[in-house]
Tab-separated table of C-alpha atoms and ligand atoms in Angstrom:
chain	number	residue	atom	x	y	z
I	13	MET	CA	-19.495	57.953	-57.001
I	14	ALA	CA	-22.700	56.714	-55.380
I	15	GLU	CA	-25.761	58.416	-56.944
I	16	PHE	CA	-23.618	60.324	-59.431
I	17	THR	CA	-21.791	58.038	-61.838
I	18	THR	CA	-24.914	56.872	-63.622
I	19	PRO	CA	-24.799	56.288	-67.413
I	20	PRO	CA	-25.421	59.978	-68.270
I	21	MET	CA	-22.466	61.164	-66.196
I	22	ARG	CA	-20.249	58.362	-67.492
I	23	VAL	CA	-21.094	59.028	-71.140
I	24	LEU	CA	-20.327	62.685	-70.647
I	25	CYS	CA	-16.988	61.951	-68.955
I	26	GLU	CA	-15.968	59.479	-71.678
I	27	ALA	CA	-16.883	62.008	-74.344
I	28	CYS	CA	-14.726	64.558	-72.491
I	29	GLY	CA	-11.689	62.270	-72.388
I	30	ALA	CA	-12.013	59.850	-69.437
I	31	ALA	CA	-10.306	56.602	-70.454
I	32	ARG	CA	-12.338	54.480	-68.063
I	33	THR	CA	-15.403	54.998	-65.893
I	34	TYR	CA	-16.957	53.083	-63.006
I	35	THR	CA	-20.537	52.436	-61.958
I	36	GLU	CA	-21.624	53.677	-58.567
I	37	MET	CA	-21.284	51.179	-55.689
I	38	VAL	CA	-23.496	48.156	-56.246
I	39	ASN	CA	-24.422	45.753	-53.455
I	40	ALA	CA	-23.247	42.198	-54.213
I	41	GLU	CA	-26.082	40.717	-52.165
I	42	GLY	CA	-28.661	42.630	-54.213
I	43	ILE	CA	-27.112	41.299	-57.422
I	44	CYS	CA	-27.211	37.707	-56.148
I	45	ARG	CA	-30.870	38.128	-55.203
I	46	ALA	CA	-31.566	39.722	-58.586
I	47	SER	CA	-33.173	42.750	-56.929
I	48	PRO	CA	-34.557	44.877	-59.797
I	49	LYS	CA	-33.440	48.110	-58.099
I	50	THR	CA	-29.909	46.820	-57.679
I	51	LEU	CA	-29.737	45.458	-61.210
I	52	PHE	CA	-30.847	48.841	-62.510
I	53	LEU	CA	-27.586	50.278	-61.127
I	54	LEU	CA	-25.820	48.001	-63.618
I	55	GLU	CA	-27.579	49.509	-66.642
I	56	THR	CA	-25.266	51.003	-69.220
I	57	PHE	CA	-25.789	53.035	-72.390
I	58	PRO	CA	-24.731	51.343	-75.637
I	59	GLU	CA	-22.267	54.127	-76.435
I	60	GLU	CA	-20.216	53.439	-73.283
I	61	ARG	CA	-16.792	52.087	-74.235
I	62	ASN	CA	-14.909	51.255	-71.055
I	63	VAL	CA	-17.070	50.996	-67.976
I	64	TRP	CA	-16.213	48.859	-64.946
I	65	ALA	CA	-18.713	47.531	-62.411
I	66	HIS	CA	-17.922	48.690	-58.856
I	67	LEU	CA	-19.159	46.161	-56.270
I	68	TYR	CA	-19.219	46.011	-52.494
I	69	GLY	CA	-19.964	43.460	-49.821
I	70	PRO	CA	-18.348	41.591	-46.927
I	71	GLU	CA	-18.692	37.967	-48.115
I	72	PRO	CA	-16.132	36.422	-50.491
I	73	ASP	CA	-18.593	33.853	-51.887
I	74	ARG	CA	-21.360	36.356	-52.484
I	75	LEU	CA	-18.993	38.821	-54.153
I	76	ALA	CA	-17.680	36.015	-56.360
I	77	GLU	CA	-21.213	35.045	-57.389
I	78	ALA	CA	-22.156	38.676	-57.979
I	79	ALA	CA	-19.048	39.159	-60.123
I	80	GLN	CA	-20.023	36.132	-62.243
I	81	ARG	CA	-23.503	37.537	-62.773
I	82	VAL	CA	-22.027	40.897	-63.725
I	83	GLU	CA	-19.629	39.261	-66.149
I	84	ALA	CA	-22.523	37.395	-67.759
I	85	LEU	CA	-24.187	40.737	-68.580
I	86	GLY	CA	-21.360	41.312	-71.071
I	87	ARG	CA	-21.449	45.090	-70.568
I	88	PHE	CA	-18.373	45.649	-68.442
I	89	GLN	CA	-14.664	45.729	-69.153
I	90	GLY	CA	-13.755	44.736	-65.601
I	91	ILE	CA	-14.815	44.343	-61.973
I	92	ASP	CA	-13.713	46.843	-59.325
I	93	LEU	CA	-14.234	46.042	-55.627
I	94	ASN	CA	-14.734	48.574	-52.884
I	95	ALA	CA	-12.443	48.439	-49.866
I	96	GLY	CA	-12.415	52.121	-48.980
I	97	CYS	CA	-15.912	53.492	-48.402
I	98	PRO	CA	-16.094	55.097	-44.931
I	99	VAL	CA	-19.914	55.446	-44.772
I	100	PRO	CA	-21.232	53.761	-41.566
I	101	ARG	CA	-24.110	52.047	-43.404
I	102	ILE	CA	-21.478	50.172	-45.451
I	103	THR	CA	-18.793	49.608	-42.806
I	104	ALA	CA	-21.386	48.293	-40.316
I	105	GLN	CA	-21.833	45.341	-42.698
I	106	GLY	CA	-18.078	44.681	-42.648
I	107	ALA	CA	-17.747	46.058	-46.199
I	108	GLY	CA	-15.935	49.094	-47.658
I	109	SER	CA	-13.186	50.487	-45.460
I	110	ALA	CA	-14.046	47.972	-42.683
I	111	LEU	CA	-12.029	45.514	-44.787
I	112	LEU	CA	-8.872	47.475	-43.902
I	113	LYS	CA	-9.449	46.249	-40.325
I	114	ASP	CA	-9.889	42.655	-41.474
I	115	LEU	CA	-7.114	42.014	-43.973
I	116	PRO	CA	-7.525	38.209	-44.065
I	117	ARG	CA	-11.098	38.779	-45.253
I	118	LEU	CA	-9.938	41.283	-47.846
I	119	GLY	CA	-7.485	38.679	-49.132
I	120	LYS	CA	-10.223	36.027	-49.341
I	121	ILE	CA	-12.498	38.404	-51.232
I	122	LEU	CA	-9.849	39.321	-53.799
I	123	GLU	CA	-8.867	35.700	-54.349
I	124	ALA	CA	-12.464	34.506	-54.627
I	125	VAL	CA	-13.434	37.138	-57.183
I	126	VAL	CA	-10.262	36.782	-59.261
I	127	ARG	CA	-10.904	33.028	-59.384
I	128	ALA	CA	-14.583	33.445	-60.283
I	129	VAL	CA	-14.323	35.590	-63.429
I	130	ARG	CA	-12.270	36.050	-66.575
I	131	LEU	CA	-12.636	39.823	-66.505
I	132	PRO	CA	-9.772	41.742	-64.900
I	133	VAL	CA	-10.388	42.563	-61.225
I	134	THR	CA	-9.192	45.674	-59.380
I	135	PHE	CA	-10.079	47.183	-56.024
I	136	LYS	CA	-10.213	50.651	-54.578
I	137	THR	CA	-8.861	51.267	-51.125
I	138	ARG	CA	-7.117	53.698	-48.791
I	139	LEU	CA	-3.828	53.902	-46.875
I	140	GLY	CA	-5.338	52.471	-43.697
I	141	PRO	CA	-8.048	53.078	-41.090
I	142	HIS	CA	-6.167	56.067	-39.561
I	143	PRO	CA	-2.624	57.501	-39.544
I	144	GLY	CA	-1.728	55.267	-36.586
I	145	ALA	CA	-2.635	52.180	-38.652
I	146	PRO	CA	-0.988	52.525	-42.074
I	147	VAL	CA	-1.788	49.073	-43.465
I	148	TRP	CA	-1.082	49.903	-47.141
I	149	ARG	CA	2.080	47.775	-47.203
I	150	GLU	CA	0.133	44.668	-46.131
I	151	VAL	CA	-2.650	45.560	-48.570
I	152	ILE	CA	-0.186	45.753	-51.460
I	153	HIS	CA	1.227	42.381	-50.436
I	154	ILE	CA	-2.260	40.828	-50.360
I	155	ALA	CA	-3.051	42.393	-53.729
I	156	ARG	CA	0.073	40.934	-55.317
I	157	GLU	CA	-0.732	37.476	-53.953
I	158	SER	CA	-4.349	37.577	-55.115
I	159	GLY	CA	-3.832	38.165	-58.826
I	160	VAL	CA	-5.732	41.453	-59.156
I	161	ALA	CA	-4.900	43.585	-62.198
I	162	ALA	CA	-4.337	46.848	-60.295
I	163	VAL	CA	-4.895	48.633	-56.987
I	164	SER	CA	-6.597	52.017	-56.868
I	165	LEU	CA	-5.350	53.960	-53.884
I	166	HIS	CA	-7.170	56.984	-52.506
I	167	ALA	CA	-4.117	58.444	-50.773
I	168	ARG	CA	-5.922	59.244	-47.537
I	169	PHE	CA	-6.798	57.293	-44.398
I	170	THR	CA	-10.395	56.286	-43.669
I	171	SER	CA	-10.450	58.702	-40.708
I	172	GLN	CA	-9.876	61.608	-43.117
I	173	GLY	CA	-13.071	61.077	-45.073
I	174	HIS	CA	-12.744	63.045	-48.317
I	175	ALA	CA	-10.743	65.981	-46.904
I	176	GLY	CA	-7.297	66.841	-45.635
I	177	THR	CA	-3.821	65.897	-46.768
I	178	VAL	CA	-3.373	63.620	-49.757
I	179	HIS	CA	-0.299	61.616	-48.776
I	180	LEU	CA	1.709	61.627	-51.988
I	181	ASP	CA	4.848	60.466	-50.136
I	182	LEU	CA	3.073	57.294	-48.974
I	183	LEU	CA	1.553	56.822	-52.425
I	184	ARG	CA	5.052	56.878	-53.913
I	185	GLN	CA	6.207	54.258	-51.404
I	186	ALA	CA	3.165	52.121	-52.225
I	187	VAL	CA	3.968	52.317	-55.936
I	188	GLU	CA	7.496	51.107	-55.179
I	189	ALA	CA	6.274	48.289	-52.936
I	190	ALA	CA	3.785	47.182	-55.612
I	191	ASP	CA	6.629	46.732	-58.119
I	192	ASP	CA	5.015	45.448	-61.355
I	193	LEU	CA	1.456	45.580	-59.985
I	194	PRO	CA	-0.051	48.833	-61.316
I	195	VAL	CA	-1.216	51.367	-58.736
I	196	PHE	CA	-3.785	54.004	-59.711
I	197	GLY	CA	-3.784	57.218	-57.669
I	198	ASN	CA	-6.773	59.163	-56.380
I	199	GLY	CA	-7.420	62.186	-54.192
I	200	SER	CA	-8.152	65.843	-54.924
I	201	ILE	CA	-6.978	66.014	-58.524
I	202	VAL	CA	-8.630	69.148	-59.876
I	203	ASP	CA	-6.276	70.516	-62.543
I	204	ARG	CA	-2.993	69.963	-64.355
I	205	PRO	CA	-0.677	70.846	-61.399
I	206	SER	CA	-2.474	68.506	-58.988
I	207	ALA	CA	-2.524	65.772	-61.657
I	208	GLU	CA	1.183	66.194	-62.384
I	209	ALA	CA	2.039	66.086	-58.672
I	210	MET	CA	0.249	62.763	-58.326
I	211	ALA	CA	1.619	61.391	-61.609
I	212	ALA	CA	5.136	62.087	-60.271
I	213	THR	CA	4.626	59.352	-57.660
I	214	GLY	CA	4.797	56.804	-60.485
I	215	VAL	CA	1.132	55.761	-60.429
I	216	ARG	CA	-0.058	54.159	-63.671
I	217	ALA	CA	-3.331	56.104	-63.872
I	218	LEU	CA	-5.160	58.954	-62.168
I	219	LEU	CA	-8.715	58.639	-60.863
I	220	ILE	CA	-10.792	61.796	-60.687
I	221	ALA	CA	-14.097	61.953	-58.806
I	222	ARG	CA	-15.522	65.244	-57.495
I	223	ALA	CA	-13.826	67.572	-59.988
I	224	ALA	CA	-15.627	65.769	-62.822
I	225	LEU	CA	-19.006	66.718	-61.342
I	226	GLU	CA	-18.249	70.381	-61.882
I	227	ASN	CA	-16.407	69.894	-65.126
I	228	PRO	CA	-16.510	66.557	-67.001
I	229	CYS	CA	-13.739	67.972	-69.238
I	230	VAL	CA	-11.265	67.958	-66.316
I	231	PHE	CA	-9.884	64.717	-67.800
I	232	THR	CA	-8.235	66.741	-70.562
I	233	PHE	CA	-7.636	69.830	-68.391
I	234	SER	CA	-10.014	71.788	-70.592
I	235	LYS	CA	-12.961	73.864	-69.509
I	236	GLY	CA	-15.806	72.891	-71.792
I	237	ASN	CA	-18.817	75.125	-72.335
I	238	PRO	CA	-20.966	74.725	-69.188
I	239	CYS	CA	-24.208	75.415	-71.107
I	240	ASP	CA	-23.430	72.787	-73.745
I	241	LEU	CA	-22.383	70.289	-71.086
I	242	ALA	CA	-25.492	70.910	-68.972
I	243	GLU	CA	-27.808	70.549	-71.980
I	244	ARG	CA	-26.144	67.371	-73.138
I	245	HIS	CA	-26.295	65.978	-69.612
I	246	LEU	CA	-29.983	66.867	-69.381
I	247	ASP	CA	-30.776	64.981	-72.609
I	248	LEU	CA	-28.886	61.937	-71.347
I	249	GLU	CA	-30.646	62.133	-67.981
I	250	LEU	CA	-34.075	62.092	-69.631
I	251	ARG	CA	-33.102	58.984	-71.574
I	252	TYR	CA	-31.888	57.297	-68.397
I	253	ARG	CA	-34.943	58.186	-66.328
I	254	ALA	CA	-37.179	56.780	-69.038
I	255	LEU	CA	-35.399	53.447	-68.495
I	256	ALA	CA	-35.975	53.782	-64.744
I	257	GLN	CA	-39.729	54.038	-65.065
I	258	ALA	CA	-40.405	50.448	-64.106
I	259	PHE	CA	-39.062	51.155	-60.588
I	260	SER	CA	-40.357	54.656	-60.087
I	261	ARG	CA	-43.689	56.260	-59.322
I	262	LEU	CA	-42.379	59.409	-61.009
I	263	THR	CA	-42.618	60.196	-64.705
I	264	PRO	CA	-39.274	60.471	-66.532
I	265	GLU	CA	-39.685	64.253	-66.508
I	266	GLU	CA	-40.335	64.404	-62.755
I	267	ALA	CA	-37.423	62.078	-62.014
I	268	THR	CA	-35.114	64.043	-64.322
I	269	VAL	CA	-36.009	67.368	-62.701
I	270	LEU	CA	-35.420	65.958	-59.200
I	271	THR	CA	-32.047	64.480	-60.139
I	272	PHE	CA	-30.893	67.311	-62.321
I	273	ARG	CA	-31.330	70.012	-59.715
I	274	LYS	CA	-28.270	68.611	-57.937
I	275	HIS	CA	-26.206	68.689	-61.150
I	276	LEU	CA	-27.313	72.004	-62.590
I	277	PHE	CA	-25.795	74.297	-59.976
I	278	ARG	CA	-22.395	72.593	-60.225
I	279	TYR	CA	-22.008	73.468	-63.904
I	280	PHE	CA	-22.369	77.183	-63.221
I	281	LYS	CA	-20.596	77.463	-59.876
I	282	GLY	CA	-18.478	80.591	-59.760
I	283	LEU	CA	-20.199	82.253	-62.741
I	284	PRO	CA	-22.291	85.431	-62.447
I	285	GLY	CA	-25.868	84.412	-61.642
I	286	ALA	CA	-24.904	81.062	-60.063
I	287	ASN	CA	-25.970	82.025	-56.563
I	288	ALA	CA	-29.299	83.312	-57.842
I	289	LEU	CA	-29.791	79.993	-59.624
I	290	ARG	CA	-29.011	78.110	-56.435
I	291	GLY	CA	-31.745	80.040	-54.627
I	292	ARG	CA	-34.227	79.216	-57.413
I	293	LEU	CA	-33.536	75.499	-57.842
I	294	MET	CA	-36.736	74.447	-56.052
I	295	ASP	CA	-38.775	76.630	-58.443
I	296	LEU	CA	-37.639	74.540	-61.398
I	297	HIS	CA	-40.384	71.955	-62.003
I	298	THR	CA	-40.220	71.010	-65.669
I	299	ILE	CA	-37.653	70.228	-68.331
I	300	ALA	CA	-38.599	73.548	-69.934
I	301	ASP	CA	-37.734	75.306	-66.645
I	302	LEU	CA	-34.339	73.588	-66.601
I	303	ARG	CA	-33.633	74.505	-70.217
I	304	ALA	CA	-34.641	78.112	-69.550
I	305	ALA	CA	-32.317	78.251	-66.533
I	306	ILE	CA	-29.434	76.970	-68.666
I	307	ALA	CA	-30.307	79.490	-71.387
I	308	THR	CA	-29.897	82.404	-68.976
I	309	PHE	CA	-26.175	81.563	-68.794
I	310	ARG	CA	-25.675	81.684	-72.564
M	425	LIG	C1	-20.785	61.764	-53.497
M	425	LIG	C2	-19.629	60.802	-53.482
M	425	LIG	C3	-19.850	59.456	-53.692
M	425	LIG	C4	-18.793	58.547	-53.680
M	425	LIG	N1	-19.032	57.230	-53.900
M	425	LIG	C5	-17.993	56.365	-53.967
M	425	LIG	C6	-18.201	55.005	-54.306
M	425	LIG	O1	-19.321	54.557	-54.546
M	425	LIG	N2	-17.115	54.190	-54.370
M	425	LIG	C7	-15.842	54.658	-54.138
M	425	LIG	O2	-14.884	53.886	-54.244
M	425	LIG	N3	-15.630	55.936	-53.805
M	425	LIG	C8	-16.667	56.790	-53.734
M	425	LIG	N4	-16.429	58.105	-53.438
M	425	LIG	C9	-15.044	58.546	-53.227
M	425	LIG	C10	-14.442	59.034	-54.542
M	425	LIG	O3	-14.449	58.004	-55.488
M	425	LIG	C11	-13.004	59.508	-54.355
M	425	LIG	O4	-12.230	58.454	-53.845
M	425	LIG	C12	-12.891	60.686	-53.416
M	425	LIG	O5	-13.933	61.615	-53.624
M	425	LIG	C13	-11.536	61.400	-53.605
M	425	LIG	O6	-11.326	61.729	-54.970
M	425	LIG	P1	-11.622	63.215	-55.554
M	425	LIG	O7	-10.819	64.151	-54.699
M	425	LIG	O8	-11.157	63.157	-56.979
M	425	LIG	O9	-13.074	63.467	-55.386
M	425	LIG	C14	-17.468	59.006	-53.443
M	425	LIG	C15	-17.253	60.368	-53.230
M	425	LIG	C16	-18.299	61.268	-53.254
M	425	LIG	C17	-18.010	62.727	-53.022
């Protein structure tokens, strides 16, 4: 998830049971140009075990070159390509979910990247641009031809954004059409029942996004202690923001406080005092303020 699945979040999710994590979306063009800001998005922590680089772009050759540069970093277990992001800034470039309207280009991208690297290559996509254009069957066909290792399917159409029906019936059909090509399922898994419903479609793995922001332990259907999780996350965030200093006018503490405000509330959502905390977030200016806020929930 863009701006969320940084090394601190990924370390926390792995520690809580996630078998694999992904970087946020990284622009292939920025990688090819060796933009320091873009390359920073490819930083990892040494304790990360199975992290995949998630890349986007519209040009097969540039994505292939970017994938080679990523492989050369030696930090990633695989390359995952984005063919599902609905954000206009991305689709206007012909990237993300725009690729579902240009399937020949999607095919060229997958082939070019698979050819360019030894690492396994996957991509994340959706059922189609909208319910009137269910292109998933063609996408599965292209995927099988291209030699990718798996397809991750967010079982919604682009027009749905991140809300509305998760089409488990279509996901099941996609799994059947994919035959021996593994399909990973994604969309609104928040607990054991929703995970089991998606697993029943035959998908090989489940991808969880938003639920992990509130509870990184969702991967094992456990709750975790929100105070412990928030404190651990805060320590990791400080470490990460210290690395970011070369690109930032902020001190690590300032950068951590700014970033952490958006995480803090999520950990305590639904608990007594959470709404009061939400109202006070802008009054938290230092790491000590953040730690004190966490302590009030103990
Ligand atoms: C803040 C945010 C950022 C996201 N960024 C990405 C991204 O960079 N790449 C991607 O493939 N999906 C991205 N997504 C979509 C999620 O990966 C996921 O497909 C979607 O939220 C549905 O899964 P969930 O119900 O488990 O959250 C993002 C979603 C959110 C809410």
